[in-house]
Every structure is written in structure tokens, then in C-alpha cells.
Short mmCIF file of N, CA, C and O in Angstrom, two decimals:
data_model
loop_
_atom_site.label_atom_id
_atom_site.label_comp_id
_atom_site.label_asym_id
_atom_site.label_seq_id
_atom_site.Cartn_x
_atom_site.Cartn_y
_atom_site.Cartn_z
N UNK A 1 29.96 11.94 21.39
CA UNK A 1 30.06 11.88 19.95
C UNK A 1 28.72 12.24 19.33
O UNK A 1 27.65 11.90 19.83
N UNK A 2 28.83 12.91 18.25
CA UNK A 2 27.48 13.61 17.80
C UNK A 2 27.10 12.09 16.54
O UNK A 2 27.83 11.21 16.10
N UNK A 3 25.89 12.36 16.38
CA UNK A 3 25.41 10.98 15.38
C UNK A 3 25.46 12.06 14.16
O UNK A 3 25.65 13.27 14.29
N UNK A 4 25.26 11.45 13.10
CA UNK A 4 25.32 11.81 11.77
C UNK A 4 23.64 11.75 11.56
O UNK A 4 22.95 11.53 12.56
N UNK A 5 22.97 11.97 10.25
CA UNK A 5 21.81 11.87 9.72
C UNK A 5 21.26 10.50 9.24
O UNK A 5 20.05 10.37 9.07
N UNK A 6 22.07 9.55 9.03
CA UNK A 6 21.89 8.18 8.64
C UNK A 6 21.82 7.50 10.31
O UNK A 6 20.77 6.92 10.58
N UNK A 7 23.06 7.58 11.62
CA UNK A 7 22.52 7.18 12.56
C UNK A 7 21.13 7.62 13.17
O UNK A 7 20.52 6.80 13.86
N UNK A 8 20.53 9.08 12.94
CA UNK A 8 19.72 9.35 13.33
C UNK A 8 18.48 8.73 13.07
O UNK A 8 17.57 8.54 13.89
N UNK A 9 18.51 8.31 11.42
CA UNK A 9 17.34 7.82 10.52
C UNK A 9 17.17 6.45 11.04
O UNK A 9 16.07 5.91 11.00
N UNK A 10 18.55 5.69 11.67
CA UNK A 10 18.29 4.49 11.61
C UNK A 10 17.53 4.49 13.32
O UNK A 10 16.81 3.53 13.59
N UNK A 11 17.71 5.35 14.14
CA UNK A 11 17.09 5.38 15.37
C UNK A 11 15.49 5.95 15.24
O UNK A 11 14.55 5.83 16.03
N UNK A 12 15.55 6.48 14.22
CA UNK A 12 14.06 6.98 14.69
C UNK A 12 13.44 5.63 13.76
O UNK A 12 12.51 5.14 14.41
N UNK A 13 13.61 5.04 12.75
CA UNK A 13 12.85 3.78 12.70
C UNK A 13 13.10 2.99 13.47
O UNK A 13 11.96 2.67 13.84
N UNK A 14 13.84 2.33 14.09
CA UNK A 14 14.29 1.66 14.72
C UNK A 14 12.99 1.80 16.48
O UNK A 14 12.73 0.90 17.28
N UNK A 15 12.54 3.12 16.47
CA UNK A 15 12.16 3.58 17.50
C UNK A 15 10.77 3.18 17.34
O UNK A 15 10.03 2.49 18.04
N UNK A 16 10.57 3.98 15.85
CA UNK A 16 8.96 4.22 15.23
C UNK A 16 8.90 2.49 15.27
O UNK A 16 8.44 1.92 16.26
N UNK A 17 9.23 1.99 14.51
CA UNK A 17 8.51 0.38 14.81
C UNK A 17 8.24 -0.40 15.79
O UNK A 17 7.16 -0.99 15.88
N UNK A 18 9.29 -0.51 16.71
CA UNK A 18 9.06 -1.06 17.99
C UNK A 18 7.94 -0.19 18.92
O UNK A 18 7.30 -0.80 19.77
N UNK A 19 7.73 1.47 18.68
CA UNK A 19 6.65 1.81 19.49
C UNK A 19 5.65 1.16 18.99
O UNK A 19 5.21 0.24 19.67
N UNK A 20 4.84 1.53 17.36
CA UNK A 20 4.06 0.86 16.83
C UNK A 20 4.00 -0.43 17.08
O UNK A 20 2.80 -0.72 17.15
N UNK A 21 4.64 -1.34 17.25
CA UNK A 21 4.79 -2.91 16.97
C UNK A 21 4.13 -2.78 18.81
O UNK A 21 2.91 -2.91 18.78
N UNK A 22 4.46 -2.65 19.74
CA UNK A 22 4.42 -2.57 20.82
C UNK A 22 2.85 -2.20 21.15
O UNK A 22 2.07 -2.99 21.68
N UNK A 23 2.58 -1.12 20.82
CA UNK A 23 1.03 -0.25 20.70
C UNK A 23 -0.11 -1.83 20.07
O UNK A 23 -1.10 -2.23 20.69
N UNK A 24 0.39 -2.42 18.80
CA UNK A 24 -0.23 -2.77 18.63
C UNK A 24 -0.34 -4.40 18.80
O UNK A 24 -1.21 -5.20 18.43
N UNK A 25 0.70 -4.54 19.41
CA UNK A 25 0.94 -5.94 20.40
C UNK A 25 -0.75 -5.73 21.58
O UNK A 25 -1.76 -6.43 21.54
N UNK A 26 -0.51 -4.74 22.32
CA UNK A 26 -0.97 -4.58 23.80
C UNK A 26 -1.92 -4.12 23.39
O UNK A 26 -2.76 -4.80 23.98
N UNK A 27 -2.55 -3.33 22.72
CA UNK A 27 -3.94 -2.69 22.24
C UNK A 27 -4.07 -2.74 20.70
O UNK A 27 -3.93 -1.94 19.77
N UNK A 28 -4.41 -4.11 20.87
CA UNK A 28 -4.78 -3.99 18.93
C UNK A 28 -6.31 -3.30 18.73
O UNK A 28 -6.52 -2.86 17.60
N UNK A 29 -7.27 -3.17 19.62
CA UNK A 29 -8.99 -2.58 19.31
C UNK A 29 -8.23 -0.95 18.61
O UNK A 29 -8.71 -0.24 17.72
N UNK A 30 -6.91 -0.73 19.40
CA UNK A 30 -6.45 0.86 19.62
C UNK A 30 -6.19 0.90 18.33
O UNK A 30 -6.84 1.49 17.47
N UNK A 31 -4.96 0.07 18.18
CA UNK A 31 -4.13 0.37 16.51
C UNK A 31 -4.97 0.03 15.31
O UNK A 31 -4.88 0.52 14.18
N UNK A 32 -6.04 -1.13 15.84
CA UNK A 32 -7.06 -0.65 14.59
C UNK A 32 -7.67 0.28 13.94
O UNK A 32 -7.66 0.76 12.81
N UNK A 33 -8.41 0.49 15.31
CA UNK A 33 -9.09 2.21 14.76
C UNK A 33 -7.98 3.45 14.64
O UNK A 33 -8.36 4.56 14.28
N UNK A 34 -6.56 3.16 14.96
CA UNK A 34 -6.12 4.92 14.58
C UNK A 34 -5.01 4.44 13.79
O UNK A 34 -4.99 5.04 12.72
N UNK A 35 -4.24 3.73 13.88
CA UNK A 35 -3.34 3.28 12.93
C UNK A 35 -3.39 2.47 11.63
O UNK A 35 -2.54 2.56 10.74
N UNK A 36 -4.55 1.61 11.60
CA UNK A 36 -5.28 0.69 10.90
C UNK A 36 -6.30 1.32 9.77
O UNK A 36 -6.39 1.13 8.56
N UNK A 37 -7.00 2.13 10.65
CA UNK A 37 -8.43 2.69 10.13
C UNK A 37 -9.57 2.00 9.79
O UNK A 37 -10.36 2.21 8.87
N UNK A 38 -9.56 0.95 10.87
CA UNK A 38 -10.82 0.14 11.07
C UNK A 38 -11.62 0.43 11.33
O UNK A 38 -11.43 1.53 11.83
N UNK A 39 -12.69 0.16 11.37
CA UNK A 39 -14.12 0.88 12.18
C UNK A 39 -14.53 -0.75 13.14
O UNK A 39 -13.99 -1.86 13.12
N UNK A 40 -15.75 -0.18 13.94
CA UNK A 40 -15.92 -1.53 15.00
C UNK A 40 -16.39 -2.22 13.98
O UNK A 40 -16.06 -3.37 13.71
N UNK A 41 -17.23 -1.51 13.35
CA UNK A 41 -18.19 -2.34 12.18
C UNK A 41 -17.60 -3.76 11.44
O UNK A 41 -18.22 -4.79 11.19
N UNK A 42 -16.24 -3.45 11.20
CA UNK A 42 -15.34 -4.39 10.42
C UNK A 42 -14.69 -5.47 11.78
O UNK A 42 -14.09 -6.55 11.67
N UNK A 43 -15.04 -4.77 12.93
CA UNK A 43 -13.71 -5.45 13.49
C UNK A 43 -13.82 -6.49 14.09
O UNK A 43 -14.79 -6.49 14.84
N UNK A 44 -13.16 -7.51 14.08
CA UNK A 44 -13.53 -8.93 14.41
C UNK A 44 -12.71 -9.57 15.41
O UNK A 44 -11.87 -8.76 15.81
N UNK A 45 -12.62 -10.62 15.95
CA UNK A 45 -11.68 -10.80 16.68
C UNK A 45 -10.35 -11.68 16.22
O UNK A 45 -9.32 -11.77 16.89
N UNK A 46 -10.63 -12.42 14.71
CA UNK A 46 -9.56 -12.17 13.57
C UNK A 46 -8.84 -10.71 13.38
O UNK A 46 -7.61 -10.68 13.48
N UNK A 47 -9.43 -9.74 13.16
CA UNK A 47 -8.73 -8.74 13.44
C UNK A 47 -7.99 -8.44 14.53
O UNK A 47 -6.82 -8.11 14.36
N UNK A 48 -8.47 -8.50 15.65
CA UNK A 48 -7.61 -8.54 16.77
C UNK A 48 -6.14 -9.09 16.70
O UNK A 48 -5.13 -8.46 17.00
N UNK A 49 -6.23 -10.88 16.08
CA UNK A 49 -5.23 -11.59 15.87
C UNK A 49 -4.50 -11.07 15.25
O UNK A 49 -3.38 -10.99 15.77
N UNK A 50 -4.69 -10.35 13.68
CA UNK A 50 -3.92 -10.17 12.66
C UNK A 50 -3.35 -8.45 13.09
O UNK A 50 -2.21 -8.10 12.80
N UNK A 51 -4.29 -7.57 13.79
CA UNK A 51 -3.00 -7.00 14.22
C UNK A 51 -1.85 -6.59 15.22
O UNK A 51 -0.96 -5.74 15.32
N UNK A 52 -2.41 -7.76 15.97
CA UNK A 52 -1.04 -8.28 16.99
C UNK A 52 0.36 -8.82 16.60
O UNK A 52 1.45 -8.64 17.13
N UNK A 53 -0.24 -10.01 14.83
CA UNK A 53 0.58 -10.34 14.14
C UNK A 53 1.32 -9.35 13.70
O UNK A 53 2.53 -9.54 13.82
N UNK A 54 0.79 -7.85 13.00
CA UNK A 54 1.47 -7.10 12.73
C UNK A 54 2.15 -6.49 13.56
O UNK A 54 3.19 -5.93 13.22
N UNK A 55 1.66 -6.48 14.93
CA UNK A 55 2.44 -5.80 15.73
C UNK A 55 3.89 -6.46 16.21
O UNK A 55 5.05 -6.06 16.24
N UNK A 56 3.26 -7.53 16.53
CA UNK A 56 4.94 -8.59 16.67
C UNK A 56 5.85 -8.19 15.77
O UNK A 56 6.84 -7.57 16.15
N UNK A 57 5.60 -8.54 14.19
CA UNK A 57 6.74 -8.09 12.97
C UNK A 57 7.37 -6.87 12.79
O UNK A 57 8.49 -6.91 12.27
N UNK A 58 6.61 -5.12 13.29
CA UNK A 58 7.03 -4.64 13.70
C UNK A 58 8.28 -4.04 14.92
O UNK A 58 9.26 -3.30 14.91
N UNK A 59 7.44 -4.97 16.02
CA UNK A 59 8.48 -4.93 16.73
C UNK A 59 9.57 -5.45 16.99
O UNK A 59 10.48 -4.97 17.68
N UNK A 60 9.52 -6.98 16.18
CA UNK A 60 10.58 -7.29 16.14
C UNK A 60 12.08 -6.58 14.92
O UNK A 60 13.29 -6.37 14.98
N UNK A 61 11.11 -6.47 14.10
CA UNK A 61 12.07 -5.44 13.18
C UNK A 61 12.41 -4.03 14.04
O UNK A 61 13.55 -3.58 13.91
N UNK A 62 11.55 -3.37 14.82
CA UNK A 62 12.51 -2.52 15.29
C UNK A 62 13.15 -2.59 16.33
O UNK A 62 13.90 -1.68 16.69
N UNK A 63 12.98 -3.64 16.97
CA UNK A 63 14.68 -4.00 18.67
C UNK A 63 15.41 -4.24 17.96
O UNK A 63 16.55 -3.80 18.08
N UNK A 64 14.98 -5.28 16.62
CA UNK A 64 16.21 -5.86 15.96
C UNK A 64 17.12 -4.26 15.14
O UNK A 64 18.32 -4.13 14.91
N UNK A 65 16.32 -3.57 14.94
CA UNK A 65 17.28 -2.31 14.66
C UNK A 65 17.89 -1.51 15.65
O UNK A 65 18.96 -0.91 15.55
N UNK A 66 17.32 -1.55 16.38
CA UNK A 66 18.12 -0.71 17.56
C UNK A 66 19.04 -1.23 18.33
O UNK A 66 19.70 -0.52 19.08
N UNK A 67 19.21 -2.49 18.26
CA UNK A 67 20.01 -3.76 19.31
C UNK A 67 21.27 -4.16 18.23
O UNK A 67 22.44 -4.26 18.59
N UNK A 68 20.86 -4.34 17.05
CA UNK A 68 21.81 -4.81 16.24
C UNK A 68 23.11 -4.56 15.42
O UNK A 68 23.04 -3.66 14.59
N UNK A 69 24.08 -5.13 15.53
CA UNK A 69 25.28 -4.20 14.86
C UNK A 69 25.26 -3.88 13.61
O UNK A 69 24.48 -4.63 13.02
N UNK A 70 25.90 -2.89 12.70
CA UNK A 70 26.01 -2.29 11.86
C UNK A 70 25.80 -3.07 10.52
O UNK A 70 25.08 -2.72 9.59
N UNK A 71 26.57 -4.18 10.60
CA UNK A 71 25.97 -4.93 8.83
C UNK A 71 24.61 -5.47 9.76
O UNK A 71 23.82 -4.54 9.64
N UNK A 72 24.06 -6.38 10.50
CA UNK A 72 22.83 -6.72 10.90
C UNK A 72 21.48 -5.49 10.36
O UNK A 72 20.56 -5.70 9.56
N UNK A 73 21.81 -4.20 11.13
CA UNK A 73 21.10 -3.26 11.15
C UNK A 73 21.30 -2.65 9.44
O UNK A 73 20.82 -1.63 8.94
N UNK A 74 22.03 -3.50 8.92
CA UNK A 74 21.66 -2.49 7.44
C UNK A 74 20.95 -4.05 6.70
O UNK A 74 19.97 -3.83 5.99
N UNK A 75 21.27 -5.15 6.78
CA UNK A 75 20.32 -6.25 6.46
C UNK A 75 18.80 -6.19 6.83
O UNK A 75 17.92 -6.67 6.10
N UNK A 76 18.56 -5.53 8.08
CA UNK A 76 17.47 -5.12 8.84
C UNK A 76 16.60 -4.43 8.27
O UNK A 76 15.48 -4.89 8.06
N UNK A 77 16.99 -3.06 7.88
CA UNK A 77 17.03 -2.16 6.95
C UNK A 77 16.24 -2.36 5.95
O UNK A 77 15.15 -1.96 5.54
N UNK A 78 17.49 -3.46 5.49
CA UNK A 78 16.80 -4.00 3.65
C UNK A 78 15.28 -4.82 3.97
O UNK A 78 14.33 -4.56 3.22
N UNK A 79 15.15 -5.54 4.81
CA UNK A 79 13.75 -6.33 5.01
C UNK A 79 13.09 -5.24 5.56
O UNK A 79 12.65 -4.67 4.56
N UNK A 80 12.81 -4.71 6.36
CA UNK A 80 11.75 -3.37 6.72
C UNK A 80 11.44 -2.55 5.15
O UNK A 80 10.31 -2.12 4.95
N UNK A 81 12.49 -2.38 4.13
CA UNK A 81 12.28 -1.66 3.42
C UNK A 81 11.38 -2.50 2.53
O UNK A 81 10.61 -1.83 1.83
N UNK A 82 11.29 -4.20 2.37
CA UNK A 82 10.44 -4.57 1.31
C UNK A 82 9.37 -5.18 1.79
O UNK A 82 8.63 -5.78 1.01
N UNK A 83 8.92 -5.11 4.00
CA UNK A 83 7.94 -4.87 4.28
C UNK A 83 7.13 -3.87 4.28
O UNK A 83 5.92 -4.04 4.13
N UNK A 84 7.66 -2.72 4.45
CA UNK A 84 6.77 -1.59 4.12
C UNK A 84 6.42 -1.77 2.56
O UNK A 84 5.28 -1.42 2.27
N UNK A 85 7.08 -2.17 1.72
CA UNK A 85 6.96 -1.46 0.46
C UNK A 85 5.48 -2.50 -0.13
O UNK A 85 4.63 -2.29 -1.00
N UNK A 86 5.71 -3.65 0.84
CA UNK A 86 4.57 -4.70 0.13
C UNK A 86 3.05 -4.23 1.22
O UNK A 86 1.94 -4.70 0.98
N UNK A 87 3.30 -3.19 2.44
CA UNK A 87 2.16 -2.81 3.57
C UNK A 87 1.66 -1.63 2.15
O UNK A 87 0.51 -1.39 1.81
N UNK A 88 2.66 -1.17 1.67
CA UNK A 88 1.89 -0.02 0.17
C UNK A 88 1.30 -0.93 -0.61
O UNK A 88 0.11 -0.72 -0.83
N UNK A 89 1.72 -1.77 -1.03
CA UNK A 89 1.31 -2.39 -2.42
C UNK A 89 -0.18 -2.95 -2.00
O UNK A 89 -1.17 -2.73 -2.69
N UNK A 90 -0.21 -3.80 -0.65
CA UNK A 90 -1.61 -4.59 -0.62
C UNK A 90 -2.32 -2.95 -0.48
O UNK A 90 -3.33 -2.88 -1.17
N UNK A 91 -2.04 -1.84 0.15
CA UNK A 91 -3.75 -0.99 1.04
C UNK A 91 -3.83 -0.24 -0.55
O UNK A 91 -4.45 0.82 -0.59
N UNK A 92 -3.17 -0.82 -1.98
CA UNK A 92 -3.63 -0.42 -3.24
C UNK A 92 -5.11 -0.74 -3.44
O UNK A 92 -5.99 0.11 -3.58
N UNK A 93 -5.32 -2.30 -3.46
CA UNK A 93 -6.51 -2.81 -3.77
C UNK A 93 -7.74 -2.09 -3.28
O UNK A 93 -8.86 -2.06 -3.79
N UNK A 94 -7.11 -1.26 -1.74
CA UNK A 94 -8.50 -0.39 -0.95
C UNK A 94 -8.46 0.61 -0.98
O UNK A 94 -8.83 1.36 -0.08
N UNK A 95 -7.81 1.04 -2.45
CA UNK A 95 -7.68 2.36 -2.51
C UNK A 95 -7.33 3.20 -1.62
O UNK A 95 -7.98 4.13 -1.15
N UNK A 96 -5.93 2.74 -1.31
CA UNK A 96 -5.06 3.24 -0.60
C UNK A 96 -5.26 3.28 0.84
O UNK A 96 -4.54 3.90 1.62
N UNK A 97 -6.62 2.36 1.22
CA UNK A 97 -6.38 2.45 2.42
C UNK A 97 -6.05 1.72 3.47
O UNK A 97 -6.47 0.63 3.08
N UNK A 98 -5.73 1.57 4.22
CA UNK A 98 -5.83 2.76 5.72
C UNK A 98 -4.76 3.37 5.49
O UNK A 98 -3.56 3.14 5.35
N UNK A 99 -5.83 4.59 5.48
CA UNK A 99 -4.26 6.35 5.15
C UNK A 99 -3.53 6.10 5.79
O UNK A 99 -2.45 5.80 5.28
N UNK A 100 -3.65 6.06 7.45
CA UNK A 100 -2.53 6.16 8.08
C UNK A 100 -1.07 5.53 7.89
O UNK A 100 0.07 5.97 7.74
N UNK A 101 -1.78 4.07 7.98
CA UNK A 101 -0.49 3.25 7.45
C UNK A 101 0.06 3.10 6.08
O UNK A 101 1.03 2.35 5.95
N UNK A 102 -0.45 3.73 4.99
CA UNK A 102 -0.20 3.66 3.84
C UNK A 102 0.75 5.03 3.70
O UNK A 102 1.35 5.38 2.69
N UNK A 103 0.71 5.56 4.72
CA UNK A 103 1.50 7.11 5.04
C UNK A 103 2.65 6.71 5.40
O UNK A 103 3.48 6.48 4.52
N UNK A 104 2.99 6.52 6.80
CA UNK A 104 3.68 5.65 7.41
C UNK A 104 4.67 5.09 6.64
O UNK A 104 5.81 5.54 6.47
N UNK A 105 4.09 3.92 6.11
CA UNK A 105 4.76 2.90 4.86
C UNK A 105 5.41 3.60 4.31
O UNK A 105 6.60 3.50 4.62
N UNK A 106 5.07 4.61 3.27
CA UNK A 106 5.41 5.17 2.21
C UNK A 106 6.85 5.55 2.76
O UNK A 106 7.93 5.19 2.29
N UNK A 107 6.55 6.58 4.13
CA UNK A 107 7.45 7.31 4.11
C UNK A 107 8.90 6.74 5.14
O UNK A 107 9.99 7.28 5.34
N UNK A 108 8.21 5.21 5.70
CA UNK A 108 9.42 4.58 6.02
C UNK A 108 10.03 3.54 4.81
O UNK A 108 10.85 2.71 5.21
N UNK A 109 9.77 3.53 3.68
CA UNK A 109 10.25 2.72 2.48
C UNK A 109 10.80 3.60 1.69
O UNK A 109 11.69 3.21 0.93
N UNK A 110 10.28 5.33 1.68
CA UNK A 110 11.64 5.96 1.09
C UNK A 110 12.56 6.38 2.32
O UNK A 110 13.70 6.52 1.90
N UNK A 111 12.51 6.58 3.33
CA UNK A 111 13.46 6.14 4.24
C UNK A 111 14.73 5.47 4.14
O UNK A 111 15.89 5.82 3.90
N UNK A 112 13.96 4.06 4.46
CA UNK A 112 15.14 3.07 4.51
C UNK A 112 15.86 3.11 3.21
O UNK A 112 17.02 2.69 3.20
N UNK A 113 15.20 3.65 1.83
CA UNK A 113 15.85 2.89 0.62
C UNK A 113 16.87 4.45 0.53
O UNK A 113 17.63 4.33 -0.44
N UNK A 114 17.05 5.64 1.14
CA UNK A 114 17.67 6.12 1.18
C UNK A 114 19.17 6.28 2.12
O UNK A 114 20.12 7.06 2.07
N UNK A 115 18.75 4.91 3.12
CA UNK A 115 19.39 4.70 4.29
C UNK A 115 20.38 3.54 3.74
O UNK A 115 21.42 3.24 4.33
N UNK A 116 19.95 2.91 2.54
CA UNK A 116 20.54 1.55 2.15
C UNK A 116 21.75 2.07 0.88
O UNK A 116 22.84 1.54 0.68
N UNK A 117 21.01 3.51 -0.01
CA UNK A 117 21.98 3.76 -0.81
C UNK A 117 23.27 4.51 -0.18
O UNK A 117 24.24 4.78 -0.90
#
């Protein structure tokens, strides 16, 4: 059976988070500096913590998308869409940064909110 464009969308987030969430479970020094856009200068071992934290929430939002049935995975959906949308709102204050993830964000929050209408 061929997938449609909405199953596809929901697999490649579903994918993209749990890799990310995963990456930055097991190597947070990593996802700081390339996903984060930390420098060592900043980086602490609070940092370490907080983005393992992020990495957990990631990943759990994306098994929980890829594992979960159809109303689950569109409830799923809706919370990924108003975590990303609040990962935009805080990297405002730093003037938008860390690019990467403020990229990311952006473009998994018009994503999902196109996945939800």
C-alpha cells in the first residue's frame, strides 16, 4: 500500500524527533554545539542536563508518533506542534537564536499545524 503525504509527514517527524531526541540523549556536548549552537565557552554541565532533558521530550514525542495509533498520533501531533511553537517563541529573546533549532522548530510547527488541519 502506497502512504499518502500526511502519512509521510507524520513519519518523517515522527523519525526527525526521536533521531534528534536520541542524538541528544547520548551526546548532549554534540547537540549543543551543532543543534543547540552553544559554544564550550557557555557550556556547563547544567547544560549537559538540560539538553538531555530536551532530548528525552523529543524522543519521547517521536516513538510516541511512530508507535501510536491514529487519534493518539494526531493528539501527539497537537503537543509537538505547541512544543515547537514555544522552542520559537523562547530562542526570540536571543534573537532568534540557536539558528539551527529555531529552523527546525519553525519548520516542524508549520508542519504539524498543516498535518492537524
Amino acid at each position: 500500500r502506497r502512504m499518502d503525504q500526511r502519512q509521510i509527514a507524520f513519519l518523517l517527524l515522527g523519525i526527525g524527533r526521536t533521531v534528534i531526541g536520541t542524538v541528544a540523549v547520548i551526546e548532549p556536548d554534540f547537540a549543543a554545539r551543532k543543534m543547540l549552537g552553544l559554544n564550550q565557552a557557555t557550556w556547563t554541565k547544567d547544560g549537559k542536563y538540560m539538553t538531555r532533558l530536551f532530548g528525552a521530550r523529543d524522543l519521547a514525542l517521536g516513538l510516541g508518533t511512530l508507535l501510536a495509533d491514529s487519534y493518539s498520533r494526531n493528539t501527539l501531533l497537537q503537543v509537538g506542534v505547541v512544543v515547537d511553537f514555544i522552542d520559537v517563541l523562547s530562542s526570540l529573546p536571543n534573537g532568534g537564536r540557536p539558528y539551527p533549532t529555531t529552523a527546525v522548530a519553525i519548520a516542524a510547527t508549520l508542519m504539524g499545524v498543516w498535518l492537524i488541519m
